[in-house]
XYZ file of N, CA and C in Angstrom:
582
model
N -26.416 1.669 8.817
C -26.059 2.717 7.875
C -27.116 2.738 6.779
N -27.616 3.920 6.526
C -28.618 4.078 5.484
C -27.985 4.169 4.109
N -28.783 4.014 3.073
C -28.258 4.086 1.710
C -27.534 5.401 1.406
N -28.065 6.529 1.895
C -27.413 7.814 1.624
C -26.054 7.887 2.310
N -25.967 7.372 3.537
C -24.668 7.370 4.235
C -23.655 6.514 3.477
N -24.091 5.356 3.005
C -23.201 4.495 2.224
C -22.720 5.220 0.974
N -23.631 5.862 0.266
C -23.250 6.580 -0.946
C -22.276 7.715 -0.647
N -22.503 8.431 0.444
C -21.590 9.518 0.816
C -20.172 8.995 1.056
N -20.073 7.862 1.734
C -18.759 7.251 1.994
C -18.108 6.837 0.681
N -18.874 6.203 -0.182
C -18.328 5.755 -1.463
C -17.899 6.927 -2.335
N -18.603 8.059 -2.243
C -18.214 9.238 -3.025
C -16.853 9.772 -2.563
N -16.602 9.740 -1.264
C -15.288 10.151 -0.768
C -14.228 9.157 -1.247
N -14.509 7.861 -1.105
C -13.542 6.837 -1.514
C -13.251 6.903 -3.010
N -14.232 7.323 -3.805
C -14.038 7.405 -5.258
C -12.910 8.351 -5.622
N -12.667 9.321 -4.781
C -11.576 10.268 -5.048
C -10.249 9.544 -5.254
N -10.084 8.394 -4.585
C -8.817 7.661 -4.683
C -8.603 7.061 -6.067
N -9.669 6.943 -6.852
C -9.503 6.495 -8.236
C -8.826 7.573 -9.074
N -8.952 8.826 -8.642
C -8.399 9.955 -9.387
C -7.098 10.486 -8.796
N -6.794 10.106 -7.568
C -5.547 10.548 -6.939
C -4.442 9.615 -7.419
N -3.468 10.187 -8.102
C -2.385 9.354 -8.615
C -1.198 9.340 -7.662
N -0.473 8.251 -7.771
C 0.745 8.053 -6.981
C 1.950 8.394 -7.857
N 3.083 8.431 -7.227
C 4.324 8.723 -7.940
C 4.639 7.628 -8.963
N 4.250 6.413 -8.679
C 4.618 5.259 -9.496
C 3.757 5.148 -10.757
N 4.310 4.503 -11.750
C 3.621 4.271 -13.012
C 3.218 2.808 -13.135
N 2.203 2.556 -13.965
C 1.815 1.180 -14.274
C 2.695 0.671 -15.413
N 2.535 -0.598 -15.731
C 3.351 -1.193 -16.788
C 3.056 -0.602 -18.168
N 1.888 0.023 -18.342
C 1.600 0.620 -19.650
C 1.909 2.115 -19.700
N 2.561 2.642 -18.654
C 3.089 3.995 -18.706
C 2.224 5.106 -18.151
N 1.137 4.788 -17.462
C 0.339 5.849 -16.852
C 0.540 5.806 -15.340
N 0.265 6.936 -14.696
C 0.370 6.980 -13.236
C -0.636 6.013 -12.618
N -0.185 5.327 -11.597
C -1.046 4.430 -10.836
C -1.923 5.266 -9.905
N -3.170 4.861 -9.702
C -4.016 5.557 -8.742
C -3.839 4.950 -7.353
N -4.194 5.711 -6.337
C -4.150 5.212 -4.966
C -5.104 4.020 -4.820
N -6.273 4.106 -5.470
C -7.237 3.001 -5.395
C -6.640 1.711 -5.945
N -5.884 1.804 -7.028
C -5.261 0.606 -7.610
C -4.233 -0.001 -6.658
N -3.468 0.849 -6.012
C -2.486 0.359 -5.034
C -3.200 -0.353 -3.886
N -4.257 0.261 -3.354
C -4.989 -0.348 -2.236
C -5.629 -1.670 -2.646
N -6.193 -1.705 -3.864
C -6.820 -2.937 -4.338
C -5.803 -4.067 -4.417
N -4.622 -3.805 -5.011
C -3.670 -4.903 -5.162
C -3.056 -5.292 -3.825
N -2.923 -4.353 -2.920
C -2.462 -4.701 -1.575
C -3.463 -5.655 -0.914
N -4.760 -5.350 -1.051
C -5.795 -6.229 -0.490
C -5.760 -7.598 -1.159
N -5.535 -7.629 -2.461
C -5.426 -8.901 -3.172
C -4.229 -9.693 -2.658
N -3.110 -9.024 -2.426
C -1.934 -9.701 -1.869
C -2.270 -10.335 -0.528
N -2.989 -9.608 0.322
C -3.367 -10.156 1.631
C -4.203 -11.422 1.449
N -5.151 -11.379 0.538
C -5.977 -12.558 0.258
C -5.118 -13.722 -0.228
N -4.173 -13.450 -1.120
C -3.328 -14.497 -1.681
C -2.342 -15.073 -0.669
N -2.028 -14.313 0.371
C -1.078 -14.766 1.397
C -1.755 -15.466 2.569
N -3.043 -15.632 2.512
C -3.795 -16.184 3.642
C -3.226 -17.513 4.135
N -2.850 -18.412 3.248
C -2.345 -19.715 3.679
C -0.952 -19.631 4.306
N -0.238 -18.547 4.078
C 1.095 -18.368 4.672
C 1.013 -17.888 6.119
N -0.156 -17.382 6.520
C -0.334 -16.846 7.867
C -1.630 -17.378 8.481
N -1.715 -18.702 8.725
C -2.961 -19.272 9.255
C -3.321 -18.735 10.638
N -2.347 -18.227 11.359
C -2.589 -17.702 12.698
C -3.102 -16.264 12.685
N -3.116 -15.646 11.515
C -3.527 -14.237 11.408
C -4.957 -14.140 10.889
N -5.623 -13.064 11.267
C -6.945 -12.744 10.742
C -6.723 -11.958 9.447
N -6.652 -12.680 8.336
C -6.336 -12.024 7.066
C -7.502 -11.172 6.566
N -8.719 -11.449 7.036
C -9.833 -10.553 6.720
C -9.563 -9.163 7.272
N -8.986 -9.118 8.459
C -8.625 -7.829 9.057
C -7.501 -7.166 8.255
N -6.534 -7.959 7.805
C -5.437 -7.411 7.000
C -5.988 -6.824 5.700
N -6.927 -7.526 5.082
C -7.548 -7.020 3.854
C -8.228 -5.679 4.131
N -8.953 -5.578 5.245
C -9.585 -4.301 5.602
C -8.531 -3.200 5.776
N -7.437 -3.534 6.435
C -6.372 -2.545 6.623
C -5.827 -2.069 5.280
N -5.613 -3.018 4.380
C -5.094 -2.653 3.059
C -6.084 -1.766 2.303
N -7.360 -2.053 2.446
C -8.379 -1.276 1.737
C -8.488 0.157 2.255
N -8.309 0.369 3.556
C -8.529 1.708 4.117
C -7.250 2.496 4.383
N -6.082 1.880 4.231
C -4.869 2.521 4.730
C -4.554 3.865 4.096
N -4.955 4.105 2.872
C -4.649 5.381 2.222
C -5.878 6.271 2.034
N -6.947 6.022 2.780
C -8.147 6.852 2.640
C -7.887 8.327 2.931
N -6.916 8.613 3.773
C -6.586 10.009 4.068
C -6.147 10.777 2.833
N -5.643 10.057 1.845
C -5.186 10.702 0.623
C -6.357 11.191 -0.236
N -7.571 10.782 0.113
C -8.757 11.338 -0.551
C -8.900 12.819 -0.215
N -8.280 13.253 0.878
C -8.370 14.642 1.335
C -7.114 15.453 1.019
N -5.976 14.782 0.928
C -4.708 15.503 0.773
C -3.982 15.204 -0.529
N -4.402 14.178 -1.239
C -3.627 13.703 -2.376
C -2.507 12.812 -1.878
N -1.746 12.269 -2.795
C -0.637 11.387 -2.435
C 0.667 12.167 -2.434
N 1.432 11.980 -1.387
C 2.779 12.536 -1.318
C 3.707 11.343 -1.148
N 4.661 11.136 -2.065
C 5.556 9.978 -1.948
C 6.225 9.928 -0.574
N 6.437 8.719 -0.079
C 7.017 8.509 1.253
C 8.313 9.297 1.430
N 9.112 9.387 0.379
C 10.402 10.067 0.504
C 10.271 11.585 0.517
N 9.094 12.125 0.222
C 8.866 13.574 0.266
C 7.927 14.006 1.391
N 7.229 13.056 1.997
C 6.201 13.376 3.001
C 6.866 13.850 4.297
N 6.428 15.007 4.774
C 6.966 15.573 6.008
C 6.055 15.218 7.183
N 6.523 15.485 8.377
C 5.699 15.278 9.576
C 4.452 16.150 9.514
N 4.597 17.354 8.992
C 3.442 18.249 8.865
C 2.420 17.684 7.874
N 2.903 17.100 6.781
C 1.998 16.461 5.813
C 1.241 15.307 6.468
N 1.963 14.494 7.223
C 1.336 13.355 7.892
C 0.300 13.815 8.915
N 0.629 14.867 9.661
C -0.302 15.403 10.664
C -1.575 15.929 10.011
N -1.424 16.661 8.917
C -2.590 17.205 8.213
C -3.481 16.072 7.708
N -2.878 15.077 7.058
C -3.649 13.939 6.543
C -4.351 13.200 7.679
N -3.640 12.976 8.771
C -4.211 12.264 9.916
C -5.403 13.024 10.501
N -5.280 14.332 10.640
C -6.366 15.118 11.219
C -7.607 15.127 10.323
N -7.403 15.292 9.019
C -8.532 15.288 8.092
C -9.217 13.922 8.075
N -8.423 12.865 8.094
C -8.974 11.510 8.105
C -9.729 11.244 9.401
N -9.128 11.606 10.530
C -9.796 11.390 11.824
C -11.126 12.117 11.891
N -11.152 13.323 11.396
C -12.391 14.099 11.400
C -13.462 13.408 10.556
N -13.073 12.937 9.394
C -14.028 12.254 8.522
C -14.508 10.942 9.144
N -13.572 10.145 9.668
C -13.941 8.864 10.284
C -14.884 9.095 11.462
N -14.645 10.133 12.236
C -15.519 10.440 13.375
C -16.933 10.791 12.929
N -17.082 11.257 11.696
C -18.400 11.643 11.192
C -19.199 10.457 10.631
N -18.579 9.307 10.538
C -19.243 8.129 9.976
C -20.225 7.532 10.982
N -21.139 6.683 10.522
C -22.039 6.008 11.463
C -21.235 5.338 12.572
N -21.767 5.383 13.793
C -20.996 5.028 14.991
C -20.272 3.681 14.906
N -20.960 2.628 14.539
C -20.311 1.318 14.495
C -19.141 1.276 13.536
N -19.327 1.857 12.364
C -18.267 1.911 11.362
C -17.129 2.797 11.838
N -17.480 3.924 12.414
C -16.473 4.857 12.919
C -15.579 4.190 13.959
N -16.186 3.495 14.901
C -15.413 2.823 15.953
C -14.518 1.752 15.346
N -15.058 0.953 14.433
C -14.270 -0.110 13.804
C -13.069 0.468 13.057
N -13.293 1.528 12.294
C -12.189 2.120 11.538
C -11.161 2.760 12.462
N -11.617 3.429 13.516
C -10.676 4.020 14.471
C -9.789 2.939 15.096
N -10.400 1.808 15.446
C -9.625 0.709 16.024
C -8.620 0.149 15.024
N -9.031 0.003 13.775
C -8.105 -0.483 12.751
C -6.945 0.486 12.545
N -7.243 1.772 12.442
C -6.171 2.760 12.260
C -5.207 2.775 13.454
N -5.751 2.649 14.664
C -4.894 2.625 15.850
C -3.972 1.401 15.791
N -4.531 0.259 15.469
C -3.749 -0.976 15.369
C -2.681 -0.865 14.276
N -3.049 -0.268 13.154
C -2.099 -0.096 12.054
C -0.948 0.823 12.462
N -1.277 1.861 13.194
C -0.246 2.810 13.628
C 0.703 2.185 14.645
N 0.143 1.432 15.588
C 0.967 0.826 16.643
C 1.807 -0.334 16.121
N 1.308 -1.044 15.132
C 1.970 -2.200 14.535
C 2.426 -3.242 15.550
N 1.632 -3.420 16.591
C 1.991 -4.404 17.616
C 1.359 -5.770 17.365
N 0.403 -5.844 16.439
C -0.241 -7.121 16.143
C 0.345 -7.717 14.865
N 0.211 -9.011 14.741
C 0.663 -9.692 13.530
C -0.043 -9.119 12.306
N -1.335 -8.893 12.416
C -2.090 -8.368 11.287
C -1.564 -7.010 10.823
N -1.264 -6.133 11.754
C -0.753 -4.802 11.392
C 0.632 -4.895 10.766
N 1.452 -5.815 11.260
C 2.789 -5.984 10.665
C 2.681 -6.541 9.241
N 1.772 -7.496 9.034
C 1.577 -8.045 7.689
C 1.088 -6.950 6.747
N 0.093 -6.180 7.185
C -0.417 -5.083 6.344
C 0.713 -4.140 5.939
N 1.556 -3.766 6.896
C 2.607 -2.782 6.610
C 3.616 -3.333 5.607
N 3.930 -4.610 5.718
C 4.831 -5.234 4.739
C 4.199 -5.191 3.353
N 2.947 -5.610 3.285
C 2.256 -5.640 1.991
C 2.232 -4.254 1.365
N 1.930 -3.239 2.138
C 1.888 -1.868 1.634
C 3.211 -1.505 0.967
N 4.316 -1.784 1.631
C 5.629 -1.451 1.077
C 6.017 -2.317 -0.110
N 5.776 -3.615 0.002
C 6.194 -4.513 -1.076
C 5.373 -4.303 -2.343
N 4.083 -4.002 -2.193
C 3.275 -3.758 -3.387
C 3.841 -2.580 -4.167
N 4.278 -1.545 -3.473
C 4.855 -0.378 -4.145
C 6.140 -0.744 -4.885
N 6.960 -1.572 -4.278
C 8.222 -1.982 -4.915
C 7.931 -2.858 -6.138
N 6.966 -3.759 -6.000
C 6.580 -4.600 -7.140
C 6.111 -3.718 -8.295
N 5.298 -2.716 -7.986
C 4.797 -1.824 -9.040
C 5.935 -1.084 -9.718
N 6.910 -0.653 -8.944
C 8.067 0.008 -9.554
C 8.777 -0.948 -10.503
N 8.907 -2.199 -10.117
C 9.550 -3.173 -11.002
C 8.756 -3.377 -12.287
N 7.454 -3.203 -12.217
C 6.616 -3.387 -13.396
C 6.581 -2.158 -14.294
N 6.981 -1.020 -13.771
C 6.986 0.213 -14.567
C 8.275 0.303 -15.373
N 8.261 1.161 -16.353
C 9.451 1.356 -17.171
C 10.517 2.064 -16.343
N 11.747 1.646 -16.513
C 12.858 2.224 -15.752
C 12.994 3.725 -15.995
N 12.557 4.201 -17.132
C 12.653 5.639 -17.428
C 11.777 6.473 -16.501
N 10.824 5.850 -15.800
C 9.960 6.589 -14.882
C 10.565 6.716 -13.493
N 11.660 6.034 -13.236
C 12.298 6.070 -11.910
C 13.096 7.355 -11.736
N 13.106 7.857 -10.510
C 13.997 8.954 -10.176
C 15.238 8.336 -9.524
N 16.365 9.043 -9.470
C 17.614 8.433 -9.004
C 17.532 7.717 -7.651
N 16.837 8.272 -6.673
C 16.807 7.648 -5.348
C 16.061 6.316 -5.343
N 15.261 6.053 -6.368
C 14.478 4.816 -6.390
C 15.318 3.581 -6.700
N 16.471 3.755 -7.286
C 17.324 2.601 -7.550
C 17.703 1.916 -6.238
N 18.171 2.679 -5.279
C 18.528 2.116 -3.974
C 17.285 1.723 -3.188
N 16.256 2.567 -3.231
C 15.033 2.267 -2.479
C 14.426 0.941 -2.909
N 14.396 0.677 -4.201
C 13.766 -0.553 -4.667
C 14.551 -1.784 -4.234
N 15.819 -1.613 -3.969
C 16.629 -2.735 -3.491
C 16.450 -2.982 -1.995
N 16.072 -1.948 -1.241
C 16.069 -2.076 0.220
C 14.743 -1.773 0.908
N 13.811 -1.105 0.226
C 12.573 -0.650 0.871
C 11.808 -1.824 1.470
N 11.351 -1.652 2.694
C 10.550 -2.628 3.454
C 11.349 -3.838 3.918
N 12.638 -3.830 3.692
C 13.466 -4.958 4.135
C 13.388 -5.160 5.647
N 13.345 -4.067 6.390
C 13.266 -4.154 7.846
C 11.925 -4.696 8.318
N 10.901 -4.589 7.495
C 9.549 -4.998 7.893
C 9.299 -6.500 7.754
N 10.094 -7.198 6.962
C 9.813 -8.611 6.657
C 10.459 -9.587 7.626
N 11.279 -9.115 8.524
C 12.123 -9.994 9.351
C 11.361 -10.989 10.213
N 10.093 -10.754 10.480
C 9.332 -11.654 11.354
C 8.812 -12.887 10.626
N 9.006 -12.967 9.309
C 8.420 -14.060 8.540
C 9.408 -14.620 7.518
N 9.763 -15.899 7.623
C 10.642 -16.503 6.619
C 10.073 -16.380 5.195
N 8.765 -16.544 5.049
C 8.170 -16.425 3.723
C 8.349 -15.006 3.175
N 8.073 -13.999 4.005
C 8.192 -12.611 3.537
C 9.642 -12.243 3.242
N 10.575 -12.824 3.977
C 11.995 -12.608 3.672
C 12.299 -13.127 2.268
N 11.785 -14.318 1.949
C 11.994 -14.895 0.608
C 11.296 -14.059 -0.460
N 10.099 -13.583 -0.165
C 9.381 -12.742 -1.117
C 10.169 -11.465 -1.378
N 10.682 -10.846 -0.320
C 11.464 -9.612 -0.488
C 12.697 -9.881 -1.336
N 13.331 -11.029 -1.133
C 14.511 -11.385 -1.922
C 14.151 -11.554 -3.398
N 13.022 -12.206 -3.688
C 12.597 -12.398 -5.078
C 12.321 -11.046 -5.743
N 11.709 -10.130 -4.986
C 11.444 -8.790 -5.519
C 12.761 -8.066 -5.780
N 13.722 -8.205 -4.876
C 15.043 -7.584 -5.057
C 15.719 -8.136 -6.312
N 15.603 -9.438 -6.529
C 16.186 -10.044 -7.734
C 15.566 -9.447 -8.990
N 14.253 -9.210 -8.968
C 13.599 -8.559 -10.106
C 14.134 -7.144 -10.299
N 14.353 -6.432 -9.199
C 14.908 -5.076 -9.292
C 16.300 -5.115 -9.901
N 17.134 -6.023 -9.427
C 18.505 -6.124 -9.951
C 18.493 -6.449 -11.442
N 17.609 -7.368 -11.848
C 17.493 -7.723 -13.259
C 17.035 -6.520 -14.072
N 16.078 -5.791 -13.540
C 15.540 -4.609 -14.220
C 16.640 -3.567 -14.424
N 17.398 -3.302 -13.385
C 18.462 -2.302 -13.479
C 19.528 -2.752 -14.477
N 19.881 -4.037 -14.427
C 20.880 -4.561 -15.380
C 20.376 -4.440 -16.820
N 19.129 -4.803 -17.026
C 18.567 -4.818 -18.375
C 18.158 -3.421 -18.852
N 17.894 -2.518 -17.918
C 17.531 -1.147 -18.271
C 16.093 -0.968 -18.737
N 15.199 -1.868 -18.333
C 13.785 -1.741 -18.720
C 12.930 -2.442 -17.680
N 11.608 -2.420 -17.891
C 10.717 -3.052 -16.926
C 10.891 -4.564 -16.957
N 10.653 -5.196 -15.821
C 10.714 -6.644 -15.710
C 9.325 -7.195 -15.980
N 9.182 -7.972 -17.035
C 7.876 -8.532 -17.394
C 7.807 -9.972 -16.913
N 7.031 -10.182 -15.855
C 6.862 -11.523 -15.284
C 5.486 -12.091 -15.598
N 4.733 -11.407 -16.460
C 3.386 -11.893 -16.753
C 3.474 -13.178 -17.579
N 2.508 -14.090 -17.341
C 2.524 -15.357 -18.097
C 2.365 -15.092 -19.600
N 3.067 -15.842 -20.371
C 3.016 -15.679 -21.839
C 1.942 -16.553 -22.424
């Protein structure tokens, strides 16, 4: 890949710094898609010792690229995204990935296929991280930013995805406890070190 090709790819990816998600950060601004992807990748790195049998480098790559399609369509919250929205995003992303330098294009196509099928341990870990990072972010945001359906979603979202791992089951439970505390207290849960 030449320098111009690299720059072109980075210019597309930069859009994710400006595409905001439904969720807010702890200081009250909308979170960007890039921020979500970055922290998901960080979670994968931090979980490496919990999954010695998994290629966590691959999981990190999945976390980094999983929302690249939103550079073309913007972010639509999971609870509002239709099949037509998903199809449009998928087609635009596939077209862009196909235009990339051949080696990179093939690698990304294989990663996206694996992520979609979720038949590998790495793809299942990535999918859990994607969901749990969003729930953690909601817990860190002010409760006034939540819409009514998020109260139940934050208690149950991604619960079905963690069943293959005792550690992830415990992590999901700890996140649920933070949600319950947040709802009881009526404000964001601050777990940052003092």
